[in-house]
Tab-separated table of C-alpha atoms and ligand atoms in Angstrom:
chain	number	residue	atom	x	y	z
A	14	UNK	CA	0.000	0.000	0.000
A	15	UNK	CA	1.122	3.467	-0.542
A	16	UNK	CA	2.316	5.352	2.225
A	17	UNK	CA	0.362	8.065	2.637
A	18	UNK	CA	2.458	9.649	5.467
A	19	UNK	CA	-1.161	9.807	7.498
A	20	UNK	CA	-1.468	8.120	10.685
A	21	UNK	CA	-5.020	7.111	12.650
A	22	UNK	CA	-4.242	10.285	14.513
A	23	UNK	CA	-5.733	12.325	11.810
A	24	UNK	CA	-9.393	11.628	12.777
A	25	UNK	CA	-9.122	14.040	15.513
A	26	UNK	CA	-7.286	16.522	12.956
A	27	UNK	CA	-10.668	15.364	10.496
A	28	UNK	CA	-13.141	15.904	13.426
A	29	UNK	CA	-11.718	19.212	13.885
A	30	UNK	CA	-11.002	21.076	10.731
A	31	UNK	CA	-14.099	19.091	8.847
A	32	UNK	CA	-16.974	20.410	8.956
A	33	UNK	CA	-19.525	17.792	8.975
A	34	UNK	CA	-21.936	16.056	10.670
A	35	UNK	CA	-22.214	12.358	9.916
A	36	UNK	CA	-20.543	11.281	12.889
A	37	UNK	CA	-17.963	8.989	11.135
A	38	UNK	CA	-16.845	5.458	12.539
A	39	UNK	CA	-13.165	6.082	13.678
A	40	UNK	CA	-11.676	4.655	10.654
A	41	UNK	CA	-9.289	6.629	7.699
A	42	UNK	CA	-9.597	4.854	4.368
A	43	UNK	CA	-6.486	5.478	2.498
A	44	UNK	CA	-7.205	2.989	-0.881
A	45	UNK	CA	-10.163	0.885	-2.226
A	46	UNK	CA	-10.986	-2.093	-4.647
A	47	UNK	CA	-14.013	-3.435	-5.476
A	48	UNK	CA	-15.855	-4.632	-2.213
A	49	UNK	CA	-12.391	-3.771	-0.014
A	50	UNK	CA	-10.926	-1.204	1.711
A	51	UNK	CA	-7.386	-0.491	3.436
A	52	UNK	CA	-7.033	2.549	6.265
A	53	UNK	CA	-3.855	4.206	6.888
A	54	UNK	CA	-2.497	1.448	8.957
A	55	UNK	CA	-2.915	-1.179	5.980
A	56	UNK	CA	-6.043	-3.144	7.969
A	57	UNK	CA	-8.496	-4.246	5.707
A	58	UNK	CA	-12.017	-3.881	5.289
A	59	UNK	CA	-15.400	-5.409	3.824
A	60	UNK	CA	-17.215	-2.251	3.078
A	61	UNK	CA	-20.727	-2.792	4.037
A	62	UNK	CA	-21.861	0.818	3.193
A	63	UNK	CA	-20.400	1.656	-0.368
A	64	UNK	CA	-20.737	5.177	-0.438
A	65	UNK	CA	-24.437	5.190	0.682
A	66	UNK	CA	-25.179	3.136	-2.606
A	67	UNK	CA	-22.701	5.327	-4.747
A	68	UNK	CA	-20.085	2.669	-5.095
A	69	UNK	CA	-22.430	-0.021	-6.378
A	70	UNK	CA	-20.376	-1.319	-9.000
A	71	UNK	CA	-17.356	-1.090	-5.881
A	72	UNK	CA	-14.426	0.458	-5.512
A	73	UNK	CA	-12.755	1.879	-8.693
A	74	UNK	CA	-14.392	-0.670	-11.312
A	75	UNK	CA	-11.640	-0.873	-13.887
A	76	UNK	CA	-14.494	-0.003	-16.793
A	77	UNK	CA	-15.058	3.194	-14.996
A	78	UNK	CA	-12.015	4.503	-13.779
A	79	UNK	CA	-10.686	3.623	-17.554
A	80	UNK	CA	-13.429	5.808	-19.027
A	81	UNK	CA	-12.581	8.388	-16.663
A	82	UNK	CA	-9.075	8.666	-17.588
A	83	UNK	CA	-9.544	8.075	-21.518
A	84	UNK	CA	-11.548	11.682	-20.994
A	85	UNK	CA	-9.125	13.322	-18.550
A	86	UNK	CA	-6.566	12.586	-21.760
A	87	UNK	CA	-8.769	14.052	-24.497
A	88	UNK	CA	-11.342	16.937	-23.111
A	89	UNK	CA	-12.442	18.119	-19.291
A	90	UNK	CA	-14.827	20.707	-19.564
A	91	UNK	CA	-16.245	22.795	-22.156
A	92	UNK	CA	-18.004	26.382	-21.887
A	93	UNK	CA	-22.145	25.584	-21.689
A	94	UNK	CA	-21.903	27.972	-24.550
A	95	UNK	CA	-20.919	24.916	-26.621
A	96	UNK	CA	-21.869	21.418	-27.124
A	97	UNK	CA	-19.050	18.412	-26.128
A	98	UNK	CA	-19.037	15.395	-27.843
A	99	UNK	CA	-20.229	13.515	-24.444
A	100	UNK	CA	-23.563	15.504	-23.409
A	101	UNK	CA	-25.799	14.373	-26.257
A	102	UNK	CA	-24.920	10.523	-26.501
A	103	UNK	CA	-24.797	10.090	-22.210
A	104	UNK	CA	-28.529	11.566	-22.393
A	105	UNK	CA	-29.582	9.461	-25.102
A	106	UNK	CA	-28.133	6.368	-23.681
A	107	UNK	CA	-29.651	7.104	-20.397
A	108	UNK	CA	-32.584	7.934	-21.581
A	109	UNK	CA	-32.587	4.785	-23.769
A	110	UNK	CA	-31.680	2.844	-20.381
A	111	UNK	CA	-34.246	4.380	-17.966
A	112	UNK	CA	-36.760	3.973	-20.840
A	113	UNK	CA	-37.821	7.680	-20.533
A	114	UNK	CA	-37.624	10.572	-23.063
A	115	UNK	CA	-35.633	13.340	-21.431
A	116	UNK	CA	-32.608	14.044	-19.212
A	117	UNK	CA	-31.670	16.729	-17.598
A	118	UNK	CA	-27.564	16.666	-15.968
A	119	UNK	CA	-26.737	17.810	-12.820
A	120	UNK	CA	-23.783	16.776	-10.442
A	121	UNK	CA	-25.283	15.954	-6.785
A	122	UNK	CA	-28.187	14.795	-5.680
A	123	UNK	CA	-29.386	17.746	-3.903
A	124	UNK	CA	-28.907	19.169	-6.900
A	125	UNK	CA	-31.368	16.755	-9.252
A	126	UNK	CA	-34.112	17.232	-6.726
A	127	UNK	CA	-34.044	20.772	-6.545
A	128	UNK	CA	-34.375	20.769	-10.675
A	129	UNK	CA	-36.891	18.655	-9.709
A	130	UNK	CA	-38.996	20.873	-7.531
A	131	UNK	CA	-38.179	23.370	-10.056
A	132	UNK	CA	-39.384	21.504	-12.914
A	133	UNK	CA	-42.950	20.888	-11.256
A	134	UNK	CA	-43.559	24.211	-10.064
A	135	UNK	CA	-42.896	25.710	-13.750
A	136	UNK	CA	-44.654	22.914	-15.012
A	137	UNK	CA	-47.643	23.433	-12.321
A	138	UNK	CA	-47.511	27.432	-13.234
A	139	UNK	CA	-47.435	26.962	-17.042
A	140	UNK	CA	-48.927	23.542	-17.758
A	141	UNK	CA	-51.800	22.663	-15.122
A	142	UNK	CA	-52.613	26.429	-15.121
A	143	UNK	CA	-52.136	26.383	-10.611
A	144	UNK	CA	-52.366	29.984	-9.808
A	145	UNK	CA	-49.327	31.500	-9.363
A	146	UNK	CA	-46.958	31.001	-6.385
A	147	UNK	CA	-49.300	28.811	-5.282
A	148	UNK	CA	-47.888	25.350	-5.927
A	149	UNK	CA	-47.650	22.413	-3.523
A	150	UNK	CA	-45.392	19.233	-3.538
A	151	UNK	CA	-46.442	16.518	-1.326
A	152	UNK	CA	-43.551	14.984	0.455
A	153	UNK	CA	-43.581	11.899	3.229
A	154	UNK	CA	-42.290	12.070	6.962
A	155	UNK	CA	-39.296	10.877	7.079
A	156	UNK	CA	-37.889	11.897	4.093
A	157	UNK	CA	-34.537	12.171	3.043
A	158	UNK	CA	-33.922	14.116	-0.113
A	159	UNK	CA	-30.688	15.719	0.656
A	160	UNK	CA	-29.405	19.297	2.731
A	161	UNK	CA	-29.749	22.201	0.354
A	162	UNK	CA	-32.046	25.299	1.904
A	163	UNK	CA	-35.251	23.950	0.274
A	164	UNK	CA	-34.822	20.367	0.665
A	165	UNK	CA	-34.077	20.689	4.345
A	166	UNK	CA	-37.238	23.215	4.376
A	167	UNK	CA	-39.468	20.105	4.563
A	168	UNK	CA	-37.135	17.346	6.725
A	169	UNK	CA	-38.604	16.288	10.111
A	170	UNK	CA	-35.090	15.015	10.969
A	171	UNK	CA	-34.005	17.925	13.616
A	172	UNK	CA	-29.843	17.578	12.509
A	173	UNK	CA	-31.097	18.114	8.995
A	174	UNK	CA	-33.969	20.907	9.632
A	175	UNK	CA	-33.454	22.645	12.813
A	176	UNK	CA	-32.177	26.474	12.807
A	177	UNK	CA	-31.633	26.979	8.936
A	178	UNK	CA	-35.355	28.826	8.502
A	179	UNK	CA	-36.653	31.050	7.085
A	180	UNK	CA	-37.975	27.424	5.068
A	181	UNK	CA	-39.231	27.621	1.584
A	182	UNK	CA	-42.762	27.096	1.421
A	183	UNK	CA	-44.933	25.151	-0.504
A	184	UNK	CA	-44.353	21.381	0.995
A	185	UNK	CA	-47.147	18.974	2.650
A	186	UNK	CA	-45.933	16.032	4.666
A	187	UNK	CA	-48.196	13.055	5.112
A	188	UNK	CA	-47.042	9.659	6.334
A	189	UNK	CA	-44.587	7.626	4.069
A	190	UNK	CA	-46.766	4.619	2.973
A	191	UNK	CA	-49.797	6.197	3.340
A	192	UNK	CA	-51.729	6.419	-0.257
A	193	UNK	CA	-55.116	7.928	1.651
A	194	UNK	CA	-53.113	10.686	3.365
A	195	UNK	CA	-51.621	10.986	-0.203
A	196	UNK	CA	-55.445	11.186	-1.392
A	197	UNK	CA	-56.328	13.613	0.835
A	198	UNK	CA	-53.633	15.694	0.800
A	199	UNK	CA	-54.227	16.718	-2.887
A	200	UNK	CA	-55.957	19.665	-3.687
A	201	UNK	CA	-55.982	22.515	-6.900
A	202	UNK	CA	-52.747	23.417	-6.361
A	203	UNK	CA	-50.627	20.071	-6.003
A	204	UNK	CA	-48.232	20.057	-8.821
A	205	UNK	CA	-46.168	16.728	-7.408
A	206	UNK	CA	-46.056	14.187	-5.100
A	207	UNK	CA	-42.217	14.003	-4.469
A	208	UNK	CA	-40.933	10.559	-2.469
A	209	UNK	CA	-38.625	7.730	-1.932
A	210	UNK	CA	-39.421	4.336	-3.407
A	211	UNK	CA	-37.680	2.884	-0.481
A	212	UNK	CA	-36.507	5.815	2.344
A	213	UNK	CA	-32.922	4.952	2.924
A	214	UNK	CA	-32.057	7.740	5.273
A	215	UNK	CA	-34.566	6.560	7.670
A	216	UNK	CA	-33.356	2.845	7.949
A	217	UNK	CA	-34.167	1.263	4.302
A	218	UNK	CA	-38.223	1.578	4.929
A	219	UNK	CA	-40.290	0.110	2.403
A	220	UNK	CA	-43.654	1.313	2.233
A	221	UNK	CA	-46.692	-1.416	2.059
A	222	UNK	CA	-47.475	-3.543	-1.097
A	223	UNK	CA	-49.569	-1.331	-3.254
A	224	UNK	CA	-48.590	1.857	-2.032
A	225	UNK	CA	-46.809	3.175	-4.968
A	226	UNK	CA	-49.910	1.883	-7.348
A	227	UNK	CA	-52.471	3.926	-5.702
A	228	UNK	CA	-50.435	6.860	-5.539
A	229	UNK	CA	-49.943	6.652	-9.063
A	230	UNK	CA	-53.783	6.603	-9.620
A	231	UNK	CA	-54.040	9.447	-7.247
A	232	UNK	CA	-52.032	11.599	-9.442
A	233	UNK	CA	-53.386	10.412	-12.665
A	234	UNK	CA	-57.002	11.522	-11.157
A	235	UNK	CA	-55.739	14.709	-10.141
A	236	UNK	CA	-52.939	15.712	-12.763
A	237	UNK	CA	-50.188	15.975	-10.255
A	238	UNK	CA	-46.876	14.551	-11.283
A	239	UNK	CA	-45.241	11.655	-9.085
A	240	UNK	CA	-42.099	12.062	-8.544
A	241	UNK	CA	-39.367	8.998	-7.408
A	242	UNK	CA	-36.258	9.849	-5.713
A	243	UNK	CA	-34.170	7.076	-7.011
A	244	UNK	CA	-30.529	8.604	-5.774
A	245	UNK	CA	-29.932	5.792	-3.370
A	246	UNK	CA	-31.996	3.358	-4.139
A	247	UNK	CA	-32.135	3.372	-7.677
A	248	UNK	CA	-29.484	2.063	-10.718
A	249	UNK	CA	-30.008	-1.832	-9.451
A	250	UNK	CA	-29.134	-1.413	-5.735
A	251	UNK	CA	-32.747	-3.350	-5.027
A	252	UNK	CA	-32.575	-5.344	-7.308
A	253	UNK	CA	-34.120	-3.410	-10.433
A	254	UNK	CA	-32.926	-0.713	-12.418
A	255	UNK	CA	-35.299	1.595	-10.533
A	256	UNK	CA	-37.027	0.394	-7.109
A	257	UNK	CA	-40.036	1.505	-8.305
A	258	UNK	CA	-40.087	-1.603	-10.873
A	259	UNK	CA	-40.630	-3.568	-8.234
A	260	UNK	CA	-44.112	-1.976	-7.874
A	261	UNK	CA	-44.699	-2.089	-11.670
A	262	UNK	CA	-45.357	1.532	-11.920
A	263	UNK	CA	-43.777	4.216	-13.732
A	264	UNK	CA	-43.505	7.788	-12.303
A	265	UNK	CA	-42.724	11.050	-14.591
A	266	UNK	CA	-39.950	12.037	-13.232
A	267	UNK	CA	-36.988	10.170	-11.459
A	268	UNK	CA	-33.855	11.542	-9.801
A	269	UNK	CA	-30.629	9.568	-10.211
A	270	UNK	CA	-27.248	10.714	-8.388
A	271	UNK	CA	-24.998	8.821	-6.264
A	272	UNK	CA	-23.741	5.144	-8.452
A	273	UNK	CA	-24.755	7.449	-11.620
A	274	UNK	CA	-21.055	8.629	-11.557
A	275	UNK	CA	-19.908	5.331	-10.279
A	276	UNK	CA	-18.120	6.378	-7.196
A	277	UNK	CA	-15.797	8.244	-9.509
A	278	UNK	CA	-17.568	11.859	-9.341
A	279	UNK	CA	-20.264	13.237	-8.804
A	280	UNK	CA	-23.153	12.942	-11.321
A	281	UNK	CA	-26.908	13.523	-11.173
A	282	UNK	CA	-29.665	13.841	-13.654
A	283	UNK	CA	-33.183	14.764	-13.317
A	284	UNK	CA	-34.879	11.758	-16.207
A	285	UNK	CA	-38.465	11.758	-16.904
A	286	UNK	CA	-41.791	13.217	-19.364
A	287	UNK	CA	-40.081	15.171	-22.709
A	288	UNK	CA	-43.600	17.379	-21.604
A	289	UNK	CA	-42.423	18.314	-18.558
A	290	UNK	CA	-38.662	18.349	-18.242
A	291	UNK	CA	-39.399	20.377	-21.697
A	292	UNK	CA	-40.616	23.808	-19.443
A	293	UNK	CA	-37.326	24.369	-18.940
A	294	UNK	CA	-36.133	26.761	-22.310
A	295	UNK	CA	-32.782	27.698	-22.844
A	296	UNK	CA	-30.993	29.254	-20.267
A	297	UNK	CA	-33.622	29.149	-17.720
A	298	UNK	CA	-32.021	26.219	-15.701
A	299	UNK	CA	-27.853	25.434	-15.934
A	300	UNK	CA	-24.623	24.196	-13.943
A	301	UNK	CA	-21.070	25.320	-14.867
A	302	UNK	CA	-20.037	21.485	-14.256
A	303	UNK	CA	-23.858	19.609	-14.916
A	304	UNK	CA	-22.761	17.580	-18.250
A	305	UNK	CA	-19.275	18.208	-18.548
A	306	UNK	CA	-17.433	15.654	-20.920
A	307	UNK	CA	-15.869	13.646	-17.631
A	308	UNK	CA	-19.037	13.410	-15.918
A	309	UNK	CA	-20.651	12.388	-19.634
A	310	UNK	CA	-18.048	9.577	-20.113
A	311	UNK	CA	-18.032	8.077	-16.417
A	312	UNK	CA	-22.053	8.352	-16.378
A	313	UNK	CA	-21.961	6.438	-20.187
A	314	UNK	CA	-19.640	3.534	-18.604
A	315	UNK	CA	-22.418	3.380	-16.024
A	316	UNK	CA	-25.168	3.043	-18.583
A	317	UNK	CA	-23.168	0.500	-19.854
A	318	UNK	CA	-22.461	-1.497	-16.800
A	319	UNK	CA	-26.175	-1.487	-16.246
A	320	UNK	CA	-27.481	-2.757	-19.899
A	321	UNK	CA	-27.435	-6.358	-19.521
A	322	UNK	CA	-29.273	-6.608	-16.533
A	323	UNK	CA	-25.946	-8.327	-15.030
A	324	UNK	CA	-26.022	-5.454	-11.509
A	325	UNK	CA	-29.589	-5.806	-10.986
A	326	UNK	CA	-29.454	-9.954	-11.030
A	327	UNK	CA	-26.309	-9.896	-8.517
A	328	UNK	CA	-28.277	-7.578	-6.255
A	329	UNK	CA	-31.243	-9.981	-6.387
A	330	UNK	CA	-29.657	-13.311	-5.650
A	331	UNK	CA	-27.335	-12.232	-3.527
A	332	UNK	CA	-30.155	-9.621	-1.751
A	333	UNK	CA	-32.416	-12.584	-1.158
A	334	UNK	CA	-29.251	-14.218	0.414
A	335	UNK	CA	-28.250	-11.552	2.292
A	336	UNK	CA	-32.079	-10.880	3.795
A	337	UNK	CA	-32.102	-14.792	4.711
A	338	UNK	CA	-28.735	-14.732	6.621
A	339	UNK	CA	-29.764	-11.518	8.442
A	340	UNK	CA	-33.483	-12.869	8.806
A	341	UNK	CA	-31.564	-15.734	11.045
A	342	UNK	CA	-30.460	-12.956	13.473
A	343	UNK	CA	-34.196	-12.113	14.621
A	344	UNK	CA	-34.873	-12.532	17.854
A	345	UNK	CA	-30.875	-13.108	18.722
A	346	UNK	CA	-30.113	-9.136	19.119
A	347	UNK	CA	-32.041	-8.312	16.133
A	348	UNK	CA	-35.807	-6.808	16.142
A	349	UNK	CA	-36.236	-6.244	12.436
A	350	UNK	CA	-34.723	-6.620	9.154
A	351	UNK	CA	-36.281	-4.562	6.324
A	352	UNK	CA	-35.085	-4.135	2.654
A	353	UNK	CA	-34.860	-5.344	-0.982
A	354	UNK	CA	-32.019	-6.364	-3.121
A	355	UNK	CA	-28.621	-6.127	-1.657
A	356	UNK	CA	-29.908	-3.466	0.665
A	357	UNK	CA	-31.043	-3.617	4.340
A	358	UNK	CA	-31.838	-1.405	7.576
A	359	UNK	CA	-31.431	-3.855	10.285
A	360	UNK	CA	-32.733	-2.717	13.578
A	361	UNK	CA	-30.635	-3.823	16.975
A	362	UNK	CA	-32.911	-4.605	19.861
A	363	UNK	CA	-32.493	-1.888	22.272
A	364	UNK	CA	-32.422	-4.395	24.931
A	365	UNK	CA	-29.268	-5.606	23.265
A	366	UNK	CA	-26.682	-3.144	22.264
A	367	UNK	CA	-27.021	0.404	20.344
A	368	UNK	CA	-26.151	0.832	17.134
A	369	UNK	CA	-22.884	2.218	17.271
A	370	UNK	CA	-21.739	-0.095	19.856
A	371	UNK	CA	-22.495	-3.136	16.906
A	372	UNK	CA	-21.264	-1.261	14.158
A	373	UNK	CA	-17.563	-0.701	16.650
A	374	UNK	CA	-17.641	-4.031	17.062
A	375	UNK	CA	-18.332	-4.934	13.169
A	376	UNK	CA	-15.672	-2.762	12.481
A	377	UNK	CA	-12.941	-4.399	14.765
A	378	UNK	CA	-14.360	-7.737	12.401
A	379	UNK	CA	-13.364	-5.786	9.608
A	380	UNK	CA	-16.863	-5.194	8.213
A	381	UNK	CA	-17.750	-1.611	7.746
A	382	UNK	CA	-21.358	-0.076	7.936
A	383	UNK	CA	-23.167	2.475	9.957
A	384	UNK	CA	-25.641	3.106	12.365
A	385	UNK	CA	-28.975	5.328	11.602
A	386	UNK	CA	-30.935	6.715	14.079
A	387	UNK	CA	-29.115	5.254	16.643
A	388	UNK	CA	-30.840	1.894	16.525
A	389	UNK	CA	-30.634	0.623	13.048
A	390	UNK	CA	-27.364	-0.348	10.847
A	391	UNK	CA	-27.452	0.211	7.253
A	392	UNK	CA	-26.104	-2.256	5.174
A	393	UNK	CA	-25.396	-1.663	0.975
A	394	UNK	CA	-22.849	-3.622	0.019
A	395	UNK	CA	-21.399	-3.033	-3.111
A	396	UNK	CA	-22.817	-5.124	-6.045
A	397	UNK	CA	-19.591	-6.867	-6.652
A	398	UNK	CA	-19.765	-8.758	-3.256
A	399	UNK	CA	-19.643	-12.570	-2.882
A	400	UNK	CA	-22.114	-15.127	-1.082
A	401	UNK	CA	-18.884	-15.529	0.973
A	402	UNK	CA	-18.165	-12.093	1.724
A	403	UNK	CA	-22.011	-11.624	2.561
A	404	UNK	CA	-21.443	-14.875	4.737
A	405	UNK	CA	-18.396	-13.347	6.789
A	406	UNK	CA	-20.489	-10.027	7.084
A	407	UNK	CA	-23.503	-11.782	8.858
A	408	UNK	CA	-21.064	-14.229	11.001
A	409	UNK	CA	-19.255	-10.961	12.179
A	410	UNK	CA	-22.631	-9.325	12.784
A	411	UNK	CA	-24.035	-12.661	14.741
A	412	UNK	CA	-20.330	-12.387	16.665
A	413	UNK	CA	-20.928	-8.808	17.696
A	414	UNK	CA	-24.458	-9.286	19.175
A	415	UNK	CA	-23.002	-12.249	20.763
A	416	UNK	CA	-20.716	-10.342	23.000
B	8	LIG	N1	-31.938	11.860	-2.236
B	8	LIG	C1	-31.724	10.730	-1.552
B	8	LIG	C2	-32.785	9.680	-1.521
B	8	LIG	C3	-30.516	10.530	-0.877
B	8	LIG	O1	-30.333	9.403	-0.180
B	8	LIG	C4	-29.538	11.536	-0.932
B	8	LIG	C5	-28.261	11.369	-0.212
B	8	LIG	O2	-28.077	10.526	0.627
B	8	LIG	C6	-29.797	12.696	-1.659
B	8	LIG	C7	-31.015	12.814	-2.307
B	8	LIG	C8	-28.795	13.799	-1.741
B	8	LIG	O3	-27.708	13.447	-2.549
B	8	LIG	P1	-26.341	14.253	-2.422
B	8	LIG	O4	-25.748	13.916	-1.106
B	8	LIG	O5	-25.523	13.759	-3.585
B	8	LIG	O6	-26.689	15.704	-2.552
């Protein structure tokens, strides 16, 4: 392994000088491949959280880091004031992929849900005829949609929320899962319903069978767009290419970020209705970096990687695998699993440990993933993992209840 010159001594530097709030697990990752990682001191890891579902092809998949540096050697960026030889073919293929008829490039995923929100209110003002400044977007409780001004203006999680006001307006909570709160909560001036297929944030919570099918007739009655926030649990990580598959329904709009730039950089795109996307003219709506030729090529490779279907079967076999091996662990420090595909929230019984006292103790295994809400562990391994490596995660997990 290189040597970095860095020494475990620089999480207190990190805890000091960065400002952030995730609370990291004292660990300092120095190199990566595929499922593995090494920290400064050359121990080695399973990594059981891949980037929050933005490494789901792994660490540095040769296909993608390839791609990245074939376009670091020919062209970076470009002026928006001209086209690059990347833009146009990335949005066709990934509109081609997603099986929708517009795409609209953006880099994070804050970013593709505030087009988003954009998008419907123009599209509310212009298309549905809601009087102006009026629009609503119907959101769920518990919602995790990222930490810009106007996301966090409807979050009920206090870290996310609390003291950034004045909060934009024009957001309705109801409960996630809840199609007749959904019903109800549409009136004249609902241009979207804007949710999670699967909230990851708030411990991989999958709403009841059905849920997604009546919303979608909801919005069909009413003319309000549904919109699915795909960023972390989209691009195969349940299982499907979107999570919504699952449910057999098809929403107009559809945020991708995270595994869209493969772990490489940041991409995000905003894919959906030609009709809608479409109220956005020419200059109206723009990043310096959204579409640049290096997030183009990465975000093509992905396309790629997820064509033949080869992602989305891994996640399923192995996800059923995975959900049987945790489902052992019920009632032996375990309350609940919950999940699809190679993704799971796995809730500790209280009466056993906390969730940061398992996921120390997975750690000194050599498995890394991460408490939420103090109770539940998150677990998204990256799509490359083995049956074996899944099998030496849930041993190490059934270990650290043990003790
Ligand atoms: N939407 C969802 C569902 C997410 O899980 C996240 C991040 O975790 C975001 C949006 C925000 O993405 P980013 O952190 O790239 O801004």
């Amino acid at each position: 392994m290189a040597d970095t010159g860095l020494t475990s001594s620089i999480i207190t530097l990190d805890e000091e000088w960065g400002a952030h709030n995730y609370h990291p697990l004292p660990v300092v990752i120095a190199e990566a491949e595929g499922a593995w990682v090494t920290d400064v001191d050359g121990n080695r890891f399973l990594d059981f959280l891949s980037g929050y579902s933005a490494l789901n092809f792994g660490h540095r998949h040769p296909d993608l880091v390839q791609a990245a540096h074939d376009q670091l050697d020919r062209l970076t960026l470009t002026s928006r004031a001209f086209h690059n030889d990347q833009y146009g073919a990335f949005c066709r293929e990934l509109a081609e992929l997603t099986g929708t008829e517009m795409v609209l490039t953006m880099n994070t995923g804050a970013e593709a849900v505030e087009s988003a929100i954009k998008v419907a209110r123009k599209w509310a003002y212009e298309v549905k005829g809601v009087e102006f400044d009026s629009a609503e977007i119907i959101v769920a409780a518990g919602n995790f949609h990222g930490r810009t001004t106007t996301i966090v203006s409807f979050s009920d999680d206090p870290l996310a929320h609390d003291n950034y006001g004045p909060f934009t307006p024009g957001f309705v909570t109801v409960p996630f899962g809840d199609a007749e709160a959904v019903r109800a909560a549409i009136g004249p001036n609902t241009a979207a319903v804007l949710m999670e297929p699967i909230q990851g944030e708030a411990g991989v919570v999958v709403p009841p069978e059905g849920f997604w099918a009546e919303v979608r007739a909801a919005c069909d009655e009413n003319d309000v767009l549904m919109i699915s926030d795909e960023i972390q649990a989209g691009l195969a990580r349940t299982g499907e290419l979107f999570a919504l598959d699952h449910e057999e329904v098809r929403a107009d709009l559809y945020t991708l970020g995270k595994a869209l730039g493969g772990g490489i950089i940041p991409v995000s795109a905003v894919v959906g209705r030609s009709d809608v996307l479409g109220v956005l003219k020419p200059g109206q709506h723009g990043s310096t970096f959204g579409g640049y030729p290096v997030a183009c090529a990465v975000g093509r490779a992905v396309v790629e990687l997820l064509r033949d279907g080869e992602f989305q079967q891994r996640s399923t076999e192995l996800g059923e695998h995975l959900h049987r091996r945790l489902g052992e662990l019920v009632g032996h420090g375990v309350a609940e699993v919950r999940g699809r595909g190679l993704w799971a929230g796995v809730d500790i019984d209280p009466a056993a440990k906390t969730g940061r006292e398992v996921s120390m103790a997975l750690r000194d295994r050599g498995v890394l993933c991460k408490e939420t809400h103090h109770r539940t562990l998150r677990m998204a391994p990256p799509l490359v993992i083995t049956r074996e490596e899944i099998d030496h995660a849930v041993d190490s997990l059934a270990a650290a209840l043990a003790v």
